[in-house]
Coordinates of C-alpha atoms in Angstrom, one line a residue:
X1155 CA 0.0 0.0 0.1
X1156 CA 1.4 3.4 -1.0
X1157 CA 1.8 6.2 1.5
X1158 CA -1.0 8.0 -0.3
X1159 CA -3.5 5.3 0.0
X1160 CA -2.5 4.7 3.7
X1161 CA -3.3 8.3 4.6
X1162 CA -7.1 8.0 4.4
X1163 CA -7.0 4.7 6.5
X1164 CA -5.0 6.2 9.1
X1165 CA -7.3 9.4 9.2
X1166 CA -10.3 7.1 9.7
X1167 CA -8.5 5.2 12.5
X1168 CA -7.5 8.4 14.3
X1169 CA -11.0 9.8 13.9
X1170 CA -12.6 6.6 15.4
X1171 CA -10.2 6.5 18.3
X1172 CA -10.5 10.2 19.3
X1173 CA -14.1 10.6 18.6
X1174 CA -15.2 10.2 22.3
X1175 CA -12.7 13.0 23.3
X1176 CA -15.1 15.9 22.6
X1177 CA -13.8 17.9 25.6
X1178 CA -17.4 18.0 27.1
X1179 CA -17.6 16.6 30.6
X1180 CA -18.8 13.1 30.8
X1181 CA -22.1 12.5 32.6
X1182 CA -21.5 10.6 35.8
X1183 CA -24.4 8.4 37.1
X1184 CA -24.4 8.4 41.0
X1185 CA -26.1 5.9 43.1
X1186 CA -28.5 7.7 45.5
X1187 CA -27.3 7.9 49.3
X1188 CA -28.9 5.5 51.5
X1189 CA -31.6 7.0 53.7
X1190 CA -32.2 5.9 57.2
X1191 CA -35.2 3.8 57.9
X1192 CA -38.2 5.8 59.1
X1193 CA -39.1 5.4 62.8
X1194 CA -42.5 5.3 64.5
X1195 CA -43.4 8.5 66.2
X1196 CA -45.0 7.2 69.4
X1197 CA -46.2 9.5 72.2
X1198 CA -44.4 9.6 75.5
X1199 CA -46.3 7.9 78.4
X1200 CA -46.2 9.0 81.9
X1201 CA -44.7 6.6 84.5
X1202 CA -47.3 4.9 86.5
X1203 CA -47.9 6.2 90.1
X1204 CA -45.3 4.8 92.5
X1205 CA -43.2 3.4 89.6
X1206 CA -39.4 4.3 88.9
X1207 CA -38.7 4.7 85.2
X1208 CA -35.8 2.4 84.3
X1209 CA -33.7 3.4 81.3
X1210 CA -31.7 0.0 80.6
X1211 CA -30.9 -0.6 77.1
X1212 CA -32.5 -3.5 75.3
X1213 CA -31.0 -7.0 76.0
X1214 CA -31.6 -10.1 74.1
X1215 CA -31.7 -13.7 75.3
X1216 CA -32.6 -16.4 72.8
X1217 CA -35.3 -15.3 70.5
X1218 CA -36.6 -12.5 72.5
X1219 CA -35.4 -8.9 73.1
X1220 CA -36.2 -7.5 76.5
X1221 CA -36.2 -4.0 77.8
X1222 CA -37.0 -3.2 81.4
X1223 CA -38.9 0.0 81.6
X1224 CA -40.3 0.2 85.2
X1225 CA -39.8 -0.8 88.8
X1226 CA -41.9 -0.7 91.9
X1227 CA -40.5 -2.0 95.1
X1228 CA -41.4 -2.2 98.8
X1229 CA -45.1 -2.7 98.2
X1230 CA -47.0 -4.2 101.0
X1231 CA -50.1 -5.4 99.2
X1232 CA -52.2 -4.8 96.1
X1233 CA -55.8 -4.4 94.9
X1234 CA -56.8 -6.7 92.1
X1235 CA -60.1 -6.6 90.2
X1236 CA -61.7 -8.9 92.7
X1237 CA -59.2 -9.2 95.6
X1238 CA -56.9 -7.4 98.0
X1239 CA -53.9 -9.2 99.1
X1240 CA -50.8 -8.5 101.4
X1241 CA -47.3 -9.6 100.5
X1242 CA -45.5 -12.2 102.7
X1243 CA -42.6 -9.9 102.5
X1244 CA -42.6 -7.0 99.9
X1245 CA -43.9 -7.1 96.4
X1246 CA -41.5 -6.0 93.7
X1247 CA -42.9 -5.2 90.3
X1248 CA -40.7 -5.1 87.2
X1249 CA -42.3 -3.8 84.0
X1250 CA -40.8 -5.3 80.9
X1251 CA -41.2 -4.8 77.2
X1252 CA -40.6 -7.9 75.0
X1253 CA -40.1 -7.9 71.4
X1254 CA -39.7 -10.9 68.9
X1255 CA -37.3 -9.7 66.1
X1256 CA -37.5 -13.1 64.4
X1257 CA -39.7 -14.6 61.7
X1258 CA -41.3 -17.4 63.8
X1259 CA -43.2 -17.5 67.0
X1260 CA -41.3 -17.4 70.3
X1261 CA -42.5 -18.9 73.6
X1262 CA -42.5 -16.6 76.8
X1263 CA -42.8 -18.2 80.2
X1264 CA -43.1 -15.7 83.2
X1265 CA -42.2 -18.5 85.6
X1266 CA -38.7 -18.8 84.3
X1267 CA -38.0 -15.1 85.1
X1268 CA -35.8 -14.3 88.3
X1269 CA -35.5 -11.3 90.5
X1270 CA -31.9 -11.2 91.9
X1271 CA -31.3 -9.5 95.3
X1272 CA -28.2 -7.8 96.4
X1273 CA -27.1 -10.8 98.4
X1274 CA -27.3 -13.0 95.3
X1275 CA -30.6 -14.9 96.1
X1276 CA -32.8 -15.3 93.2
X1277 CA -36.6 -15.2 93.4
X1278 CA -39.4 -16.5 90.9
X1279 CA -42.5 -14.6 90.3
X1280 CA -45.4 -15.2 92.5
X1281 CA -47.8 -17.1 90.5
X1282 CA -50.8 -16.3 92.5
X1283 CA -50.1 -12.5 92.4
X1284 CA -49.3 -12.7 88.7
X1285 CA -52.8 -14.3 88.0
X1286 CA -54.7 -12.0 90.4
X1287 CA -53.0 -9.0 88.7
X1288 CA -54.1 -10.6 85.2
X1289 CA -50.6 -10.9 84.0
X1290 CA -50.0 -13.9 81.6
X1291 CA -47.9 -16.8 82.7
X1292 CA -47.0 -18.1 79.3
X1293 CA -47.8 -17.2 75.8
X1294 CA -46.4 -17.2 72.1
X1295 CA -44.9 -14.0 71.0
X1296 CA -45.5 -13.8 67.3
X1297 CA -43.0 -12.7 64.7
X1298 CA -42.4 -8.9 64.9
X1299 CA -44.7 -8.5 67.9
X1300 CA -44.1 -6.3 70.9
X1301 CA -45.7 -6.9 74.4
X1302 CA -45.5 -4.8 77.6
X1303 CA -46.2 -6.6 81.1
X1304 CA -45.5 -6.8 84.7
X1305 CA -43.6 -9.5 86.6
X1306 CA -44.8 -9.7 90.2
X1307 CA -42.3 -11.0 92.9
X1308 CA -42.9 -11.5 96.6
X1309 CA -39.5 -11.4 98.2
X1310 CA -38.5 -11.0 101.9
X1311 CA -38.9 -7.5 103.4
X1312 CA -35.2 -7.0 103.9
X1313 CA -34.1 -8.2 100.5
X1314 CA -32.8 -5.4 98.2
X1315 CA -33.6 -6.0 94.5
X1316 CA -30.4 -5.5 92.4
X1317 CA -31.3 -7.1 89.0
X1318 CA -33.7 -9.2 87.0
X1319 CA -32.6 -12.2 85.0
X1320 CA -34.6 -12.6 81.9
X1321 CA -35.0 -15.8 79.8
X1322 CA -36.2 -15.8 76.2
X1323 CA -37.2 -18.8 74.0
X1324 CA -34.0 -20.9 73.0
X1325 CA -33.1 -20.8 69.4
X1326 CA -33.9 -24.0 67.4
X1327 CA -31.7 -26.8 68.5
X1328 CA -30.9 -25.6 72.0
X1329 CA -32.8 -26.8 75.2
X1330 CA -32.1 -23.6 77.2
X1331 CA -30.5 -20.2 77.3
X1332 CA -28.2 -18.6 80.0
X1333 CA -30.6 -15.6 80.6
X1334 CA -29.6 -11.9 80.4
X1335 CA -29.1 -9.9 83.6
X1336 CA -30.5 -6.3 83.7
X1337 CA -29.4 -4.2 86.6
X1338 CA -32.2 -2.3 88.5
X1339 CA -31.9 1.1 90.2

């Protein structure tokens, strides 16, 4: 091929290769920034008479996330819908919020929960008081469901509540959990 014949071929190649270099800025496609998930705007609620607000962070045991939100201690008795009852020692009431963040039902059993005193002694809920105050003893917590309830303990008068040990539903394949301890004010 002669030099004269090669000139048009070279010119076409140069034009094709430099055709994208127009000097104008390239348009860059940007991925939109992630926006935070919206939250529910729930109204604040007053603490119940005689109750201390507890600001402990949520704690998870097994398949249930717990948050202790209230505490009453040193109660000598209570009034139910059809009964009045005196404590053998003192009533301590722990208000909890439970949430099942999973996709299946989780079982909650109030009888597994323990109030731990400053001396290390652990106390189970009082089933009679729990029933009289119309608090459930066991139920299935559905997927994505939140429940708030009271745990009623009848402990010795001189015992000082230090924490509550909460037990959730064990994950599939486990027989039990270790529980999670939440300090009380």
